[in-house]
Coordinates of C-alpha atoms and ligand atoms in Angstrom, one line a residue:
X1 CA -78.9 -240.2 298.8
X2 CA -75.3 -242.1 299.4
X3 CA -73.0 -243.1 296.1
X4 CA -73.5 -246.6 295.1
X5 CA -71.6 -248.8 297.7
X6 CA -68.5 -249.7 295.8
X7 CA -67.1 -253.4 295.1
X8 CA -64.4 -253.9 298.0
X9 CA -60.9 -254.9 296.6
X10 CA -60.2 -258.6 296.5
X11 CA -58.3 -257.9 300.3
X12 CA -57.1 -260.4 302.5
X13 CA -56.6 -260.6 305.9
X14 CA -52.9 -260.0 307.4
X15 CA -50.7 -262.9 306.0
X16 CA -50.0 -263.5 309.7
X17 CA -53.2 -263.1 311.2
X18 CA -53.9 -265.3 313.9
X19 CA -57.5 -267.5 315.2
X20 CA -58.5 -263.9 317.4
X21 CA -58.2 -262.0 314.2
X22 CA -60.0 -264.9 311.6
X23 CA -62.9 -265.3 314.8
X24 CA -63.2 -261.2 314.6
X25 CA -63.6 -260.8 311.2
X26 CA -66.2 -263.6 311.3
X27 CA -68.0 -261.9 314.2
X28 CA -68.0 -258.8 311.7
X29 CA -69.2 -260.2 308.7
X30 CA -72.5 -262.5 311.0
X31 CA -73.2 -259.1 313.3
X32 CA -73.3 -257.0 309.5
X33 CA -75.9 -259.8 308.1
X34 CA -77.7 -259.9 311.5
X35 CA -77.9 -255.9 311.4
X36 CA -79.4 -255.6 308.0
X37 CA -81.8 -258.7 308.3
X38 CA -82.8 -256.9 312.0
X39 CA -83.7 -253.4 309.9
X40 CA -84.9 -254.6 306.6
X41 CA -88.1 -256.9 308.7
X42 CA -88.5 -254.3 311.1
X43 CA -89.1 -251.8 307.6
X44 CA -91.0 -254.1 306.1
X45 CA -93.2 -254.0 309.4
X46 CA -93.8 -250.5 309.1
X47 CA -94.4 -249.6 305.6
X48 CA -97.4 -250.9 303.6
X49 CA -98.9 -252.3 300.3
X50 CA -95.9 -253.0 297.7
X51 CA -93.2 -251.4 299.8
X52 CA -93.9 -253.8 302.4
X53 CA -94.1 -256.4 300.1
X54 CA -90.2 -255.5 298.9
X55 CA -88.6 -255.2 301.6
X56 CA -90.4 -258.5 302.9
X57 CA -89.0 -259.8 300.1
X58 CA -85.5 -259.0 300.3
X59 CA -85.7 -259.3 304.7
X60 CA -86.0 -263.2 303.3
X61 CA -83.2 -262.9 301.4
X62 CA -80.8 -261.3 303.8
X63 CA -82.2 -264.4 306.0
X64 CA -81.4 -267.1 304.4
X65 CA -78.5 -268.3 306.3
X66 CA -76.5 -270.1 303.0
X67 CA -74.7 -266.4 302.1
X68 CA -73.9 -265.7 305.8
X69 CA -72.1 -269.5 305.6
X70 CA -70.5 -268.7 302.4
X71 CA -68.8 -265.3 303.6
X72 CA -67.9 -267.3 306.9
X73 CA -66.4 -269.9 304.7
X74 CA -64.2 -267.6 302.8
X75 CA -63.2 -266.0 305.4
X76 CA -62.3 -268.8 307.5
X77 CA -60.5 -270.6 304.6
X78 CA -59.6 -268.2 302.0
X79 CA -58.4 -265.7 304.4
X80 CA -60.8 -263.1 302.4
X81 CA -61.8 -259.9 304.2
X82 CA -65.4 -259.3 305.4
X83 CA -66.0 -257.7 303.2
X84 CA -64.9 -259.0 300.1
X85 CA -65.9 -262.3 301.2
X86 CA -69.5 -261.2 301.2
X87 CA -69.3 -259.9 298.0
X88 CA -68.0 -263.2 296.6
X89 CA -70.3 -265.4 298.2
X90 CA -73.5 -262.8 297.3
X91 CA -71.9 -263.1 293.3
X92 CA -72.4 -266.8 293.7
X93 CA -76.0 -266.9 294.6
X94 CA -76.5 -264.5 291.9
X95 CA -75.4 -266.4 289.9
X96 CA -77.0 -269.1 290.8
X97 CA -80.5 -267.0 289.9
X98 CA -80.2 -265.7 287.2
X99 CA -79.4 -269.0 285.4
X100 CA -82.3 -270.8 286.9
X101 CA -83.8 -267.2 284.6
X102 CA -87.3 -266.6 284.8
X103 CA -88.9 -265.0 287.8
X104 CA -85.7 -266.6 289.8
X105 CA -83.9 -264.1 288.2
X106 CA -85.4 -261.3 289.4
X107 CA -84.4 -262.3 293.1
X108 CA -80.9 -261.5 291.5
X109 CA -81.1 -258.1 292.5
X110 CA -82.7 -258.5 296.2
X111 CA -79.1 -260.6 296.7
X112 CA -77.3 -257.3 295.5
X113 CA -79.5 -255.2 297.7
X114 CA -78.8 -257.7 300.9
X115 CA -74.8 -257.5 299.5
X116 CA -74.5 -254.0 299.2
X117 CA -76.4 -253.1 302.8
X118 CA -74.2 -255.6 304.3
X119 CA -70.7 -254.6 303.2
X120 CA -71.9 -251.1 303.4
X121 CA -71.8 -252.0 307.5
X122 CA -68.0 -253.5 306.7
X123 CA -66.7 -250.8 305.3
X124 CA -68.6 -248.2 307.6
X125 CA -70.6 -246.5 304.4
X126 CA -73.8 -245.1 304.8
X127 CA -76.5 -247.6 304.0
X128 CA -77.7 -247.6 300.4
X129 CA -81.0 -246.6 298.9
X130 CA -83.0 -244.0 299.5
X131 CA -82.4 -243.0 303.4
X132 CA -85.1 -243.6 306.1
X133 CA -83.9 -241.0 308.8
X134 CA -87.4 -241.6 310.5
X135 CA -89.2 -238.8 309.2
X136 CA -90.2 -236.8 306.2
X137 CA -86.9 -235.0 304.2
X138 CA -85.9 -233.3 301.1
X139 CA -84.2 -236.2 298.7
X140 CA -80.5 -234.7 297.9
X141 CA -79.0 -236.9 295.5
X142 CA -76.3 -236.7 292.7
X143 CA -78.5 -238.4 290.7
X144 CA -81.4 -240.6 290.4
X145 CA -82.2 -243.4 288.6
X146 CA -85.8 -243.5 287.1
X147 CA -86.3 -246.8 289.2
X148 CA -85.5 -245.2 292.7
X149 CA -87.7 -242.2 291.8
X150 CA -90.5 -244.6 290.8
X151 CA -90.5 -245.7 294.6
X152 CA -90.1 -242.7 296.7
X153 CA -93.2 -242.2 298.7
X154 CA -94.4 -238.9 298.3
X155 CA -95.6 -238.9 302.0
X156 CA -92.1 -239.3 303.1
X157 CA -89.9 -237.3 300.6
X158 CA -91.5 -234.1 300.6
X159 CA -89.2 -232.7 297.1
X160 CA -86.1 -234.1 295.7
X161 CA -82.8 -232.0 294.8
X162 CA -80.5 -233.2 292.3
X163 CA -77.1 -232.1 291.0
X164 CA -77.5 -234.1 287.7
X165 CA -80.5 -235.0 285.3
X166 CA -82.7 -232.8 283.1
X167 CA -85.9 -231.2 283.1
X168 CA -87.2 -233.8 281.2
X169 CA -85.3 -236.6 282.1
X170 CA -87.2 -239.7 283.4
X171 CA -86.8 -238.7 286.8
X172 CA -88.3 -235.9 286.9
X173 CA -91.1 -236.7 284.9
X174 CA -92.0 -239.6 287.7
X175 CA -91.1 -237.1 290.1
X176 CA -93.9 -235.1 288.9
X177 CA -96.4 -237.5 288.0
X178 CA -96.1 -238.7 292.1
X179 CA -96.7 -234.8 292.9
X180 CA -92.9 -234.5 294.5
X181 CA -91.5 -231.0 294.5
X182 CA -88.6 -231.6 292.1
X183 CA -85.3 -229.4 291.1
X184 CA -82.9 -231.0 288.2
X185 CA -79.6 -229.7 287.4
X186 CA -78.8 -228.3 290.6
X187 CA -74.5 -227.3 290.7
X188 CA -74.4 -227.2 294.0
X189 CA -76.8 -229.5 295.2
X190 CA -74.4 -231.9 297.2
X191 CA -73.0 -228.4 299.5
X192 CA -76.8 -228.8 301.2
X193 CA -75.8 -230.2 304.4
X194 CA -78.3 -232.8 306.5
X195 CA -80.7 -231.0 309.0
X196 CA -80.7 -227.7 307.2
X197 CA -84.2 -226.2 306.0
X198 CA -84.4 -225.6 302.3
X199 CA -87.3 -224.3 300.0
X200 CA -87.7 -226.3 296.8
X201 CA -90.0 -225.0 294.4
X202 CA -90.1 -226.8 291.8
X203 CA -92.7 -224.9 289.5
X204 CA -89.9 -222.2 289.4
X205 CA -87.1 -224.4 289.9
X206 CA -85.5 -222.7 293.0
X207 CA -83.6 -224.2 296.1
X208 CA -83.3 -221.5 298.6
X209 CA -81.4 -222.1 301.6
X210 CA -81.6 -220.9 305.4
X211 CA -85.3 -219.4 304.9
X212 CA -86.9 -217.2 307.3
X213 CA -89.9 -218.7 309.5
X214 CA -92.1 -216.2 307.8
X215 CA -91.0 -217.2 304.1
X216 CA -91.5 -221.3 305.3
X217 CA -95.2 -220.4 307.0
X218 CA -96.1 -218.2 303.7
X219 CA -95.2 -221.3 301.3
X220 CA -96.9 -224.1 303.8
X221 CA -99.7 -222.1 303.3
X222 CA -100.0 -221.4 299.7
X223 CA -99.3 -225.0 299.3
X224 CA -102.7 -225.8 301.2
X225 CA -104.3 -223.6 298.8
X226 CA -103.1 -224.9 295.8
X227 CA -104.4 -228.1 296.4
X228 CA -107.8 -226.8 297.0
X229 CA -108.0 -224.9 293.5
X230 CA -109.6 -225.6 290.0
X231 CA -111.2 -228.4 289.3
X232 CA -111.1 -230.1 285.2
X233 CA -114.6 -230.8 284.4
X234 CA -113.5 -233.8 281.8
X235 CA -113.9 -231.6 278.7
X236 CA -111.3 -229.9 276.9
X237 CA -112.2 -227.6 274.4
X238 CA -110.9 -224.0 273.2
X239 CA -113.2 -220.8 274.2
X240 CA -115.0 -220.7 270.6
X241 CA -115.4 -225.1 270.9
X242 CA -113.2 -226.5 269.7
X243 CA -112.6 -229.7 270.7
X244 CA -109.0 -230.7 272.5
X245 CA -109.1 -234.0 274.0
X246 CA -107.3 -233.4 277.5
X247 CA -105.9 -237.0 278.2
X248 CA -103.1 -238.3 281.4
X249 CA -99.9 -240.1 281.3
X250 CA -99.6 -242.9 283.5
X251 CA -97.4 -245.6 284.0
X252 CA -99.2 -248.3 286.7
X253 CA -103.0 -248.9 287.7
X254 CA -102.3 -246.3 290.3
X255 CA -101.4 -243.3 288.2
X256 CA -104.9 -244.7 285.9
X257 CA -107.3 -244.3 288.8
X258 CA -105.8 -240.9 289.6
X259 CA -106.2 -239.5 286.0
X260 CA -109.7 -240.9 286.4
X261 CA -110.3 -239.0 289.6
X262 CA -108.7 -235.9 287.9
X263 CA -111.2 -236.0 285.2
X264 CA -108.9 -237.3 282.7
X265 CA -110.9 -238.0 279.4
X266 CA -108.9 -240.9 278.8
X267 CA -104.7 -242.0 278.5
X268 CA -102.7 -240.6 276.0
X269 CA -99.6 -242.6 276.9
X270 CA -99.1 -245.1 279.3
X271 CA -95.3 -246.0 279.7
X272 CA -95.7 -249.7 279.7
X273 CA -91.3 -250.1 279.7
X274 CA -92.2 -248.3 283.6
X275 CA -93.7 -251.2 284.6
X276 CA -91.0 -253.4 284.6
X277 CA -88.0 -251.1 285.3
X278 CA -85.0 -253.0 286.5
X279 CA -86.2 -256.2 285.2
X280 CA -83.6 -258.8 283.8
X281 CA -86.4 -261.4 282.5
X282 CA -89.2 -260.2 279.8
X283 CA -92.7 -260.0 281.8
X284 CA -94.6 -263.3 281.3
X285 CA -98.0 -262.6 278.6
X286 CA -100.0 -263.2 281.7
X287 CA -98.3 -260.9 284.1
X288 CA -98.5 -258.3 281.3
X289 CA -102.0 -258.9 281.0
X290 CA -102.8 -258.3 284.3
X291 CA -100.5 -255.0 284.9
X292 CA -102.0 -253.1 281.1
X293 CA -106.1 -254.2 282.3
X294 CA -105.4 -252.3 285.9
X295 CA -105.2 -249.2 283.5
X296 CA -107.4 -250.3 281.2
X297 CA -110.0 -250.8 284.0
X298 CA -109.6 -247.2 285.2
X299 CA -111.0 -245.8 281.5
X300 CA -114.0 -247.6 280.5
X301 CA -115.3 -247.0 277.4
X302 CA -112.4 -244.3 277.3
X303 CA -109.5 -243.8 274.7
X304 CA -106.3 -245.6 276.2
X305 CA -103.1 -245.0 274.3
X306 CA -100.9 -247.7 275.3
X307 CA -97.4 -247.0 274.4
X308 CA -95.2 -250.8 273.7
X309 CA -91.8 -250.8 275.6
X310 CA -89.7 -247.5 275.2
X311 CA -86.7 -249.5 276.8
X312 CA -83.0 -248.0 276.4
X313 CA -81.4 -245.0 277.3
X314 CA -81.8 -244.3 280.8
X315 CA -84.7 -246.7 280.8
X316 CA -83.0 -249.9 280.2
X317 CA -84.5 -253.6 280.3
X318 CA -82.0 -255.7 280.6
X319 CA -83.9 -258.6 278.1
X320 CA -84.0 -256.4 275.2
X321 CA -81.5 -253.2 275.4
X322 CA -77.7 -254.1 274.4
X323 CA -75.5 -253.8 277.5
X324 CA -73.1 -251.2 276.1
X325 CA -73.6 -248.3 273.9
X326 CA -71.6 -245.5 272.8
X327 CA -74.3 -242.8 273.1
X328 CA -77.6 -245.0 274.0
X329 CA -79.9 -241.9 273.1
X330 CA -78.9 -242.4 269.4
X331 CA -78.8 -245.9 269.6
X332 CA -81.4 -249.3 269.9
X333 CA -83.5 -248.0 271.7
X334 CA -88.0 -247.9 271.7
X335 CA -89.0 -249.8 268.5
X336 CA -85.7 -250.2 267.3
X337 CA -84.8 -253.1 269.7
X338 CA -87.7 -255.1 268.2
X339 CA -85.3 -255.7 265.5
X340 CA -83.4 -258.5 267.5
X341 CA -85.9 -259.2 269.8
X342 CA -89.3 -259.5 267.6
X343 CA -90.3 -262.0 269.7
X344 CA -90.6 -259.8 272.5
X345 CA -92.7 -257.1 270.8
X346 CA -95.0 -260.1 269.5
X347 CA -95.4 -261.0 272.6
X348 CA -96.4 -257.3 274.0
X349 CA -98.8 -256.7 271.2
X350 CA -100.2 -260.0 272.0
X351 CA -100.9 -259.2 275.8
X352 CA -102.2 -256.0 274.9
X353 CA -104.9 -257.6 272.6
X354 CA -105.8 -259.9 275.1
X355 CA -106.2 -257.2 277.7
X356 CA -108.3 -255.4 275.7
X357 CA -110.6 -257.9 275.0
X358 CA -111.2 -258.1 278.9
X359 CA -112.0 -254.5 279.1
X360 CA -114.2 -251.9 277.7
X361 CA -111.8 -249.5 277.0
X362 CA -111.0 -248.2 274.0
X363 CA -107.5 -249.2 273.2
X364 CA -104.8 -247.3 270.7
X365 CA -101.4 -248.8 270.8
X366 CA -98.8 -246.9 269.3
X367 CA -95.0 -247.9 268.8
X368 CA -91.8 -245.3 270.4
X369 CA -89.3 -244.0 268.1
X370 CA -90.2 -243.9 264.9
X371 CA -87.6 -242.9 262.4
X372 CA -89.3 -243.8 258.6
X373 CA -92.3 -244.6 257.1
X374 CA -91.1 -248.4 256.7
X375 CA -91.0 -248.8 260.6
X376 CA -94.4 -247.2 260.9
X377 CA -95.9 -250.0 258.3
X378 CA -94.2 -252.5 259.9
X379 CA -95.4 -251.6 263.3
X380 CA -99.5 -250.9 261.9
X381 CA -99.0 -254.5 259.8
X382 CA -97.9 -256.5 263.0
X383 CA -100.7 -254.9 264.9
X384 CA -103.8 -255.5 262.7
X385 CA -102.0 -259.2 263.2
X386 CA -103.1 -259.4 266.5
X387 CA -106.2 -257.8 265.3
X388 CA -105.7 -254.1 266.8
X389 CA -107.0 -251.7 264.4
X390 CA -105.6 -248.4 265.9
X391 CA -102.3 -248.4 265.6
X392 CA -100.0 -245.1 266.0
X393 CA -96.5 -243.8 265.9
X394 CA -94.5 -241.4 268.6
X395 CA -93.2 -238.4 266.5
X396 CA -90.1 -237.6 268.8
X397 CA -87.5 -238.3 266.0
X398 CA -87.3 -234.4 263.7
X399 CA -86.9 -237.2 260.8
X400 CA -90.6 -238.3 261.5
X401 CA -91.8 -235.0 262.1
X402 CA -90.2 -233.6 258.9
X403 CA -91.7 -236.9 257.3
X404 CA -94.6 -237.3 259.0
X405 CA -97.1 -236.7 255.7
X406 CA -95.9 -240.0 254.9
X407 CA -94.9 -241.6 258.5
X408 CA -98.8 -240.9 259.0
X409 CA -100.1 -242.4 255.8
X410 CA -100.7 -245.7 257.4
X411 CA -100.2 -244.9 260.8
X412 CA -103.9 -244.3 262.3
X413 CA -102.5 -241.1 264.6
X414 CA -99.6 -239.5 265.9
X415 CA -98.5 -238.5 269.0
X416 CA -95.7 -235.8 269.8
X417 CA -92.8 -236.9 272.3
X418 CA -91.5 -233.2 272.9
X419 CA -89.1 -234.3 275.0
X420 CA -86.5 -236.9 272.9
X421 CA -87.9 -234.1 269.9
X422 CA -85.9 -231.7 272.3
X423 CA -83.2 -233.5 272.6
X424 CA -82.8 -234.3 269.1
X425 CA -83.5 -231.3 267.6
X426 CA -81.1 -229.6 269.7
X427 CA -78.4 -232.7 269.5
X428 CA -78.8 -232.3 273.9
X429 CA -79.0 -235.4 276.1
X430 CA -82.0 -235.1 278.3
X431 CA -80.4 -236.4 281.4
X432 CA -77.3 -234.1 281.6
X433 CA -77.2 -231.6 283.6
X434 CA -75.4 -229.1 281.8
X435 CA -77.3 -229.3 278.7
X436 CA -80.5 -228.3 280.7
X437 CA -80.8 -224.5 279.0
X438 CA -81.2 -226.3 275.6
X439 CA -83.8 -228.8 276.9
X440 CA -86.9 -226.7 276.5
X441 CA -90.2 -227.6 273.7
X442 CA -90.0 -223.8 273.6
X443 CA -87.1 -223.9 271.1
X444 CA -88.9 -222.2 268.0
X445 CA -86.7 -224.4 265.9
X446 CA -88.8 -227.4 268.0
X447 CA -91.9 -225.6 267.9
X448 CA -91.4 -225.8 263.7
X449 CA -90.6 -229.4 263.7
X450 CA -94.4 -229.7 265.8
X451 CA -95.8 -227.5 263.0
X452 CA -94.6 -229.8 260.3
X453 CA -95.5 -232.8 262.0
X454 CA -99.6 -230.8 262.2
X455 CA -99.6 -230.2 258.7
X456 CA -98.8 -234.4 257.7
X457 CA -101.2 -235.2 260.2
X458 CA -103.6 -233.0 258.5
X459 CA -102.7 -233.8 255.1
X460 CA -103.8 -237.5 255.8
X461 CA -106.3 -236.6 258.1
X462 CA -105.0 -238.3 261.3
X463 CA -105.3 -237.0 265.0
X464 CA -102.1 -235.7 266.3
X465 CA -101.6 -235.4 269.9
X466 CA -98.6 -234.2 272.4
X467 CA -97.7 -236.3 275.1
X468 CA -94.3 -235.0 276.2
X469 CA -93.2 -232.1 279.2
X470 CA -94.5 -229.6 277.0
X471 CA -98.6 -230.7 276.9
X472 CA -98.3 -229.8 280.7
X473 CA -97.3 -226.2 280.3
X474 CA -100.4 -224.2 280.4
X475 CA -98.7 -221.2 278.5
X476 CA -97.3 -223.6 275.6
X477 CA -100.9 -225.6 275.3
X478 CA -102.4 -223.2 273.0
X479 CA -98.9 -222.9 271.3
X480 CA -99.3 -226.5 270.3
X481 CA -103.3 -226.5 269.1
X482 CA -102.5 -223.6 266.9
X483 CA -99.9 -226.0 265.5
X484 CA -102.3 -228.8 264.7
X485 CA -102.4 -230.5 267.5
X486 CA -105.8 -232.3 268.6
X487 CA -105.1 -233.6 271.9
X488 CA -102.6 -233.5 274.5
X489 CA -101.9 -235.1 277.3
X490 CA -99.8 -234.9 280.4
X491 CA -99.6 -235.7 284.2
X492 CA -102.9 -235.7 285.4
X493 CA -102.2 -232.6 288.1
X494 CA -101.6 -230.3 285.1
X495 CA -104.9 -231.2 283.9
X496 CA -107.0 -228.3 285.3
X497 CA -104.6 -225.3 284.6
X498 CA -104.3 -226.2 280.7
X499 CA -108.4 -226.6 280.5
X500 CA -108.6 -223.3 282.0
X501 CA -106.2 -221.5 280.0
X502 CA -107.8 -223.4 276.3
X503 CA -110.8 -222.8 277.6
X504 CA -110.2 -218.7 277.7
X505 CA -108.5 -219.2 274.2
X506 CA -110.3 -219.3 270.6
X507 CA -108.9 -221.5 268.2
X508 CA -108.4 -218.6 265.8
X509 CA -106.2 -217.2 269.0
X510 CA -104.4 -220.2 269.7
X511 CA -103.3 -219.9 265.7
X512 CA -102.0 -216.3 266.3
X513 CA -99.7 -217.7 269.1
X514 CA -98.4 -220.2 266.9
X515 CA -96.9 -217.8 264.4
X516 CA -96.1 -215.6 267.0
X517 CA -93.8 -217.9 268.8
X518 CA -92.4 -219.3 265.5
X519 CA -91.1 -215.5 264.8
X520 CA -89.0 -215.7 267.4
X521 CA -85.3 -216.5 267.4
X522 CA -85.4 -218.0 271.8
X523 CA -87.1 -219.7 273.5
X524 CA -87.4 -217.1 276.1
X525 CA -88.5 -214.3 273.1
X526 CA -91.3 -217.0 272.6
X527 CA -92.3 -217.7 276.1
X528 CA -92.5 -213.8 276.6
X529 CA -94.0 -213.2 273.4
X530 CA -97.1 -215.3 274.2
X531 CA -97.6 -215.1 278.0
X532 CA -97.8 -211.1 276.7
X533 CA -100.7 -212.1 274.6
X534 CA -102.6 -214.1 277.4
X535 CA -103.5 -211.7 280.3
X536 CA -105.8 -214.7 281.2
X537 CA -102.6 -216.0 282.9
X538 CA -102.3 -213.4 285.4
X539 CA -106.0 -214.1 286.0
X540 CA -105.7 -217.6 287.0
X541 CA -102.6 -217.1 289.0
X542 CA -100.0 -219.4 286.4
Ligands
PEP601 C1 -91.2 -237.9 274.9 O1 -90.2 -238.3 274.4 O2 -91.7 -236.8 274.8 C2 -92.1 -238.9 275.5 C3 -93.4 -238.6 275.8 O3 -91.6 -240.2 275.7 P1 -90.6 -240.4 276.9 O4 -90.5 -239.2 277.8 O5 -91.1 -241.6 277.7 O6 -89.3 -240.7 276.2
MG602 MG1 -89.7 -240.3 274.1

């Protein structure tokens, strides 16, 4: 994955160039345009659905001829380099956009796209965006953004190695949910060289280099077999009964119909802020409408916890996140930016309502970083305003999990966010690399906070479920009932492993686990601890 193509410097062209060198640079900066409008319509011809209708998109853009006269302009008059004068004139037609605002303004960043592609060609950079060497690839990046991982096409980018990011940082939580072999934190991810054949395995989260045929034929095979293995028959429930509702996270219609396929008994979170990454204008109600029914669609009569916009962090939306923060985990971010921008919540809640009304499903909506029991009232009063009766709080800040007898009095459920818990509990930024040892739900000190938030849930009576990293890990699952927690839910490929492993587990076991794991001081001692009590593990091969 190349850097970011840079802003040229505000060059010129030699003070005493003459017409041969003005005519060259011109001849550069229409062949560059001509280039990138040539490769961006013959992609669009060869990919399908919404990639083709992206790059369609911004084909037109790098055709319309006003940004190719502009650059010629400047460099004919202004003397401006190629590439700089591109730049310039691509600044102006952004400019231009986003002050007409609206859905105008989203055509903002096709301009950059078009800008950065071409002046990539000036300056003899590699082309930006995710590469398209003409077959399938391993993804070597420094990072990625939870907006570029949202579009890699699992077909093509067979696992993705990064030297930044967190296990669960946003990027590798899409990566997962698309089924794409991913390994964060990687040092020495950018010494991987293009053409060399790597393993990634990113259950173990390994990168071996330089394997032997043998080793590459073994994995190709076990990969095959994999795929054909258990099945979730829709029900989760511990080996003595006991229920545990076994629910998916999903972000778009896409991910809904999967969980669906899956067995999925319903949605536990859907990401809403994911359907609208890298947007500068709010969603219109109507548009909103239309992209929360696709998932409501795929669950009728099901529970569908709809989650309103988590936006900040590493997940900012441009029309409600400030621009610049000194540590943006800590700062306005989830329900918090509702504080300046009611309006925009209002208007979410709203188009949730209305969505529901369409469908059959049977919708929870529940509001992202809760800190008190003040902003949970405040969230379950504005809700019964637009008539929604279930209406929940993430626990994912210790300060509501240490409160939550009280964060759940009026709050109709709870749902755990193991991983911003993680990073609070252990003061450790999900996205940074180096802070990846911390980043596990198998801290005990984490596992406590998940105890105290089971026994407000309980004291009030309220369903408490798990919808971070952690509800995925088939070993921690019965950690978490055993804690009090009555449903989890998690990428919808994880579905089968946890029912199986629940399933071979009594409640009265799952308990046991729980204060096992809370007597130990690591998160390793715990991991151990437990796997050592559940031979049924080794049996299914986890
Ligand atoms: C979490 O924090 O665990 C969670 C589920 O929310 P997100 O990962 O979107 O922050
Ligand atoms: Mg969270």
């Amino acid at each position: 994955m190349p850097a970011p193509v840079p802003e040229p410097d505000a060059g010129q062209l030699a003070a005493d160039a003459g017409d041969a060198e003005v005519d060259l640079a011109v001849t550069q900066v229409l062949a560059a345009v001509t280039t990138v409008q040539e490769d961006l319509t013959a992609r669009a011809a060869r990919a399908e659905g919404t990639a083709a209708e992206v790059l369609g998109v911004t084909a037109a853009m790098a055709a319309d001829p006003s940004l190719a006269r502009d650059a010629v302009g400047r460099v004919r008059e202004q003397r401006a380099a190629p590439a700089r004068a591109v730049w310039e004139a691509a600044g102006v037609v952004v400019a231009q956009l986003e002050a007409l605002g609206g859905l105008m303004a989203e055509r903002a960043r096709d301009v950059r796209d078009v800008r950065d592609r071409i002046v990539a060609i000036l300056l003899g950079l590699p082309a930006p965006g995710v590469p398209d060497p003409g077959h399938p690839f391993v993804l070597v990046a420094d990072d990625l953004a939870p907006a570029d991982t949202a579009q890699l096409d699992p077909e093509r980018v067979l696992a993705v190695v990064t030297r930044g990011g967190g296990p669960t940082s946003h990027t590798a939580i899409l990566a997962r949910a698309l089924g794409v072999p991913a390994v964060v934190a990687v040092e020495d991810a950018l010494d991987l060289r293009d053409g060399e054949t790597v393993l990634v395995d990113g259950g173990q989260g390994t990168v071996e280099r330089d394997p032997s045929p043998a080793d590459v034929e073994a994995v190709v095979a076990a990969r095959g077999a994999r795929r054909s293995r258990r099945r979730f028959d829709g029900t989760g429930r511990t080996a003595d009964g006991r229920r545990v509702e076994l629910l998916a996270n999903v972000a778009n219609g896409s991910d809904a119909r999967d969980a669906a396929e899956a067995g999925a008994e319903g949605v536990g979170l859907f990401r809403t802020e994911l359907c609208f990454l890298g947007r500068t204008v709010e969603p219109t109600i109507d548009e909103q409408v239309a992209a929360y029914r696709e998932v409501l669609a795929a669950f009728p009569g099901r529970k569908v916890v709809v989650r309103t916009l988590d936006a900040g962090a590493d997940k900012p939306l441009a029309f409600v996140t400030p621009d610049a923060e000194p540590n943006p985990a800590l700062g306005v971010r989830g329900m918090r930016t509702s504080r300046r921008h009611p309006e925009v919540l209002d208007r979410q809640l709203a188009a949730i309502a209305r969505a529901a009304q369409a469908e059959s499903a049977d919708v929870w909506v529940m509001a992202p970083m809760i800190a008190t029991p003040d902003e949970a009232d405040a969230f379950v009063t504005l809700c019964a305003a637009h008539g929604i009766e279930q209406a929940g709080v993430m626990i994912e800040v210790p300060a509501a999990a240490l409160g939550a007898r009280w964060v759940l009095a009026r709050a109709t459920f709870g749902s755990i966010g193991t991983n911003d818990l993680t990073q609070y509990t252990m003061a450790a930024d999900r996205e940074v690399a180096d802070l990846a040892r911390l980043s596990t739900a198998w801290q005990p000190t984490v596992l406590a906070l998940v105890g105290a938030a089971g026994s407000g849930a309980a004291l009030n009576g309220r369903p408490l479920g798990v919808c971070g990293e952690a509800a995925a890990d088939p070993v921690l699952a019965p950690v978490l009932v055993g804690l009090g927690v009555t449903s989890l839910s998690m990428t919808a490929r994880a579905l089968a492993d946890v029912a199986a492993v629940l399933a071979a587990t009594t409640a009265q076991e799952c308990e046991d686990l729980a204060f096992l794991a809370l007597q130990q001081p690591t998160p390793d001692a715990a991991r151990a601890a437990v796997r050592a009590q559940l031979p049924v593990l080794d049996e299914l091969g986890l």
